[in-house]
Amino acid sequence: MNLILTDKPLSEALQTGKHQYVDVTKEKINPCMGCFGCWTKTPGKCVIRDSAVKIYPLIAQAENVLYISRIVYGSYDVPMKTMFERAIPVQQAFIRIHNNETHHVQRSVTPKKAVIIAYGAKD
């Protein structure tokens, strides 16, 4: 599956049956509480019940992910950053070394290619 995760409305031409399309600005995604309940109380599932619980499984299952986000003050804009933080349930609390880097152990996650398109203000 190909997933387009964006904080910018896109042309309907990109919203074809070939891609799963999610505009995070149209979803109700609350900020992560930092409680780590997704690791301890309900492993693999966020304790906050909102739109994020249907989106992070799509990220985990996708073979290709295209992230499109505005950059504000050197970081992703709030809607995309909030979604990234809420996707923590796809990882486990455990750390492993991979190619001399530390990584969280993933749950059932499809290996993927990801592309990030970042854009700035219009003016």
XYZ file of N, CA and C in Angstrom:
369
model
N 0.840 -1.172 0.000
C 0.000 0.000 0.000
C 0.891 1.243 0.000
N 0.456 2.263 -0.719
C 1.116 3.565 -0.728
C 0.284 4.526 0.097
N 0.942 5.291 0.946
C 0.245 6.226 1.818
C 0.776 7.632 1.588
N -0.134 8.577 1.411
C 0.217 9.993 1.372
C -0.349 10.610 2.639
N 0.533 11.128 3.465
C 0.138 11.770 4.718
C 0.537 13.235 4.602
N -0.441 14.126 4.619
C -0.170 15.523 4.318
C -0.878 16.471 5.276
N -0.329 17.668 5.393
C -1.016 18.729 6.133
C -1.425 19.847 5.176
N -1.466 19.509 3.886
C -1.830 20.472 2.843
C -2.815 19.790 1.901
N -3.957 20.402 1.639
C -4.895 19.801 0.686
C -4.218 19.604 -0.670
N -4.401 18.439 -1.260
C -3.775 18.123 -2.540
C -4.819 17.992 -3.635
N -4.356 18.047 -4.843
C -5.213 17.870 -6.007
C -5.929 16.526 -5.925
N -7.149 16.490 -6.408
C -7.896 15.227 -6.419
C -7.211 14.182 -7.286
N -6.359 14.610 -8.210
C -5.630 13.667 -9.057
C -4.725 12.762 -8.230
N -4.237 13.263 -7.102
C -3.383 12.450 -6.236
C -4.185 11.555 -5.301
N -5.472 11.791 -5.214
C -6.324 11.023 -4.315
C -6.983 9.878 -5.083
N -6.158 9.064 -5.714
C -6.661 7.963 -6.529
C -6.733 6.690 -5.706
N -7.265 5.654 -6.302
C -7.362 4.364 -5.632
C -6.015 3.709 -5.400
N -4.963 4.199 -6.072
C -3.639 3.620 -5.905
C -3.004 4.005 -4.569
N -3.510 5.066 -3.968
C -2.914 5.597 -2.751
C -3.960 5.722 -1.651
N -3.528 5.462 -0.451
C -4.324 5.825 0.720
C -3.938 7.265 1.010
N -4.898 8.153 1.161
C -4.630 9.582 1.306
C -5.212 10.065 2.625
N -4.383 10.723 3.444
C -4.855 11.267 4.715
C -4.373 12.712 4.833
N -5.319 13.629 4.956
C -5.009 15.028 5.251
C -5.172 15.184 6.761
N -4.054 15.275 7.477
C -4.119 15.302 8.944
C -4.822 16.550 9.478
N -4.937 17.596 8.665
C -5.649 18.797 9.122
C -7.152 18.577 9.180
N -7.628 17.534 8.508
C -9.060 17.232 8.499
C -9.442 16.220 9.577
N -8.456 15.712 10.283
C -8.679 14.686 11.303
C -8.609 15.296 12.701
N -9.278 14.661 13.633
C -9.227 15.071 15.041
C -8.114 14.266 15.705
N -6.958 14.913 15.896
C -5.799 14.248 16.480
C -5.339 15.062 17.684
N -5.534 14.504 18.849
C -5.123 15.173 20.083
C -3.630 14.961 20.323
N -2.988 15.856 21.045
C -1.565 15.687 21.349
C -1.309 14.463 22.229
N -0.131 13.885 22.063
C 0.308 12.785 22.921
C 0.414 13.296 24.357
N -0.045 12.482 25.308
C 0.035 12.861 26.722
C 1.376 12.471 27.342
N 2.158 11.666 26.629
C 3.433 11.222 27.171
C 3.294 10.216 28.293
N 2.155 9.546 28.350
C 1.897 8.610 29.454
C 2.525 7.233 29.216
N 2.919 6.937 27.974
C 3.463 5.644 27.565
C 2.501 4.489 27.820
N 1.207 4.815 27.917
C 0.191 3.778 28.041
C 0.196 2.836 26.851
N 0.614 3.348 25.686
C 0.675 2.517 24.480
C 1.777 1.470 24.577
N 2.665 1.607 25.529
C 3.708 0.618 25.762
C 3.406 -0.237 26.982
N 2.673 0.308 27.964
C 2.504 -0.398 29.234
C 1.079 -0.871 29.500
N 0.092 0.001 29.338
C -1.299 -0.347 29.663
C -1.993 -1.094 28.534
N -1.845 -0.592 27.323
C -2.502 -1.180 26.146
C -1.462 -1.314 25.037
N -0.510 -2.241 25.165
C 0.605 -2.318 24.221
C 0.159 -2.302 22.752
N 0.742 -1.341 22.018
C 0.438 -1.225 20.594
C -0.778 -0.384 20.272
N -1.481 0.085 21.305
C -2.685 0.896 21.080
C -2.638 2.118 21.981
N -2.872 3.276 21.375
C -2.884 4.512 22.151
C -4.116 4.545 23.049
N -3.960 5.113 24.226
C -5.089 5.217 25.152
C -6.034 6.354 24.768
N -5.577 7.273 23.922
C -6.434 8.368 23.451
C -7.234 7.860 22.257
N -8.536 7.978 22.324
C -9.402 7.474 21.257
C -9.805 8.633 20.345
N -9.113 8.775 19.233
C -9.425 9.801 18.246
C -8.981 9.293 16.876
N -8.857 10.171 15.907
C -8.527 9.757 14.538
C -7.152 9.115 14.403
N -6.227 9.429 15.283
C -4.874 8.875 15.176
C -4.876 7.353 15.245
N -5.818 6.766 15.970
C -5.831 5.305 16.118
C -6.157 4.595 14.811
N -6.722 5.303 13.837
C -6.941 4.675 12.530
C -5.825 5.025 11.547
N -5.016 6.069 11.873
C -3.959 6.504 10.961
C -2.642 5.783 11.218
N -2.209 5.634 12.494
C -0.899 5.023 12.718
C -0.821 3.574 12.239
N -1.915 2.787 12.237
C -1.804 1.467 11.613
C -1.553 1.552 10.102
N -2.078 2.587 9.450
C -1.816 2.770 8.018
C -0.331 3.039 7.783
N 0.269 3.851 8.650
C 1.706 4.121 8.533
C 2.486 2.818 8.702
N 2.107 2.012 9.679
C 2.801 0.747 9.943
C 2.679 -0.226 8.776
N 1.527 -0.253 8.105
C 1.273 -1.225 7.040
C 1.761 -0.780 5.664
N 1.984 0.506 5.478
C 2.343 1.021 4.153
C 3.742 0.579 3.739
N 3.888 0.290 2.450
C 5.205 -0.027 1.893
C 5.942 1.246 1.489
N 5.178 2.253 1.103
C 5.729 3.546 0.693
C 4.917 4.643 1.357
N 5.610 5.587 1.973
C 4.921 6.698 2.626
C 5.494 8.010 2.095
N 4.604 8.886 1.679
C 4.978 10.234 1.274
C 4.421 11.182 2.325
N 5.316 11.847 3.043
C 4.923 12.836 4.043
C 5.074 14.216 3.409
N 4.043 15.034 3.493
C 4.104 16.402 2.981
C 3.743 17.321 4.136
N 4.703 18.162 4.529
C 4.467 19.005 5.697
C 5.119 20.369 5.551
N 4.438 21.342 6.062
C 4.984 22.691 6.157
C 6.028 22.698 7.270
N 7.083 23.462 7.070
C 8.109 23.620 8.092
C 7.909 24.970 8.769
N 7.793 24.953 10.085
C 7.597 26.164 10.876
C 8.633 26.162 11.997
N 9.404 27.206 12.094
C 10.429 27.327 13.131
C 11.352 26.105 13.167
N 11.707 25.591 12.002
C 12.672 24.506 11.902
C 12.138 23.120 12.181
N 10.816 22.954 12.239
C 10.237 21.640 12.512
C 8.956 21.463 11.704
N 8.429 20.261 11.732
C 7.149 20.009 11.078
C 6.076 20.882 11.712
N 5.078 21.253 10.919
C 3.967 22.034 11.447
C 3.177 21.172 12.442
N 2.408 21.819 13.279
C 1.729 21.159 14.401
C 0.910 19.928 13.995
N 0.062 19.971 12.956
C -0.735 18.774 12.651
C 0.120 17.537 12.340
N 1.201 17.710 11.560
C 2.049 16.566 11.208
C 2.875 16.115 12.407
N 3.434 17.043 13.149
C 4.242 16.675 14.321
C 3.386 15.938 15.348
N 2.165 16.392 15.527
C 1.250 15.719 16.449
C 1.006 14.283 15.995
N 0.811 14.079 14.686
C 0.586 12.721 14.179
C 1.833 11.865 14.351
N 3.014 12.416 14.076
C 4.251 11.658 14.291
C 4.351 11.194 15.740
N 4.082 12.088 16.673
C 4.177 11.737 18.090
C 3.146 10.693 18.481
N 1.992 10.735 17.861
C 0.939 9.772 18.190
C 1.166 8.414 17.529
N 2.151 8.296 16.651
C 2.437 7.014 15.996
C 3.370 6.138 16.828
N 3.695 6.553 18.033
C 4.618 5.799 18.883
C 4.129 4.375 19.212
N 2.810 4.071 19.182
C 2.395 2.700 19.485
C 2.938 1.638 18.527
N 3.397 2.019 17.331
C 3.935 1.010 16.412
C 5.332 0.565 16.829
N 5.889 1.221 17.838
C 7.202 0.850 18.344
C 7.060 0.245 19.734
N 8.064 -0.527 20.104
C 8.099 -1.055 21.458
C 9.025 -0.186 22.305
N 8.967 -0.363 23.586
C 9.791 0.438 24.500
C 11.262 0.036 24.444
N 11.558 -1.088 23.811
C 12.917 -1.624 23.809
C 13.767 -0.991 22.709
N 15.055 -0.886 22.969
C 16.007 -0.282 22.045
C 16.951 -1.364 21.528
N 17.335 -1.252 20.253
C 18.327 -2.162 19.692
C 19.353 -1.332 18.923
N 20.495 -1.919 18.673
C 21.534 -1.276 17.867
C 21.421 -1.845 16.455
N 21.324 -0.962 15.473
C 21.228 -1.365 14.065
C 22.128 -0.436 13.261
N 23.140 -1.002 12.608
C 24.106 -0.203 11.838
C 24.707 0.922 12.687
N 25.093 0.575 13.900
C 25.701 1.526 14.844
C 24.787 2.687 15.212
N 23.491 2.502 15.086
C 22.502 3.501 15.496
C 21.523 2.839 16.456
N 20.972 3.622 17.371
C 19.957 3.072 18.264
C 18.582 3.250 17.629
N 17.784 2.200 17.696
C 16.438 2.196 17.126
C 15.490 1.510 18.100
N 14.250 1.963 18.128
C 13.233 1.231 18.871
C 12.919 -0.056 18.123
N 12.633 -1.115 18.860
C 12.164 -2.354 18.262
C 10.749 -2.089 17.761
N 10.488 -2.433 16.515
C 9.185 -2.187 15.908
C 8.229 -3.341 16.215
N 6.964 -3.027 16.239
C 5.953 -4.078 16.324
C 5.804 -4.641 14.918
N 4.652 -5.057 14.535
C 4.422 -5.601 13.200
C 4.371 -4.448 12.198
N 5.526 -4.119 11.640
C 5.641 -2.983 10.732
C 6.204 -3.457 9.403
N 5.565 -3.058 8.317
C 6.038 -3.383 6.980
C 7.290 -2.561 6.678
N 8.366 -3.204 6.193
C 9.528 -2.402 5.770
C 9.080 -1.405 4.705
N 9.605 -0.208 4.766
C 9.081 0.822 3.875
C 10.140 1.771 3.370
N 9.762 2.447 2.302
C 10.512 3.591 1.804
C 9.671 4.807 2.139
N 10.335 5.861 2.575
C 9.614 7.083 2.928
C 10.281 8.278 2.264
N 9.449 9.204 1.849
C 9.916 10.466 1.277
C 9.214 11.578 2.034
N 9.974 12.610 2.379
C 9.396 13.770 3.055
C 9.542 14.976 2.139
N 8.430 15.622 1.860
C 8.446 16.880 1.120
C 8.097 17.971 2.116
N 9.035 18.884 2.301
C 8.825 19.986 3.239
C 8.668 21.274 2.442
N 7.774 22.115 2.900
C 7.570 23.394 2.222
C 7.485 24.494 3.265
N 7.745 25.716 2.838
C 7.726 26.854 3.747
C 6.537 27.751 3.492
N 6.593 28.929 4.060
C 5.509 29.903 3.910
C 5.450 30.410 2.471
N 4.286 30.851 2.072
C 4.099 31.366 0.719
C 4.787 32.704 0.519
N 4.832 33.537 1.545
C 5.389 34.881 1.373
C 6.787 35.012 1.838
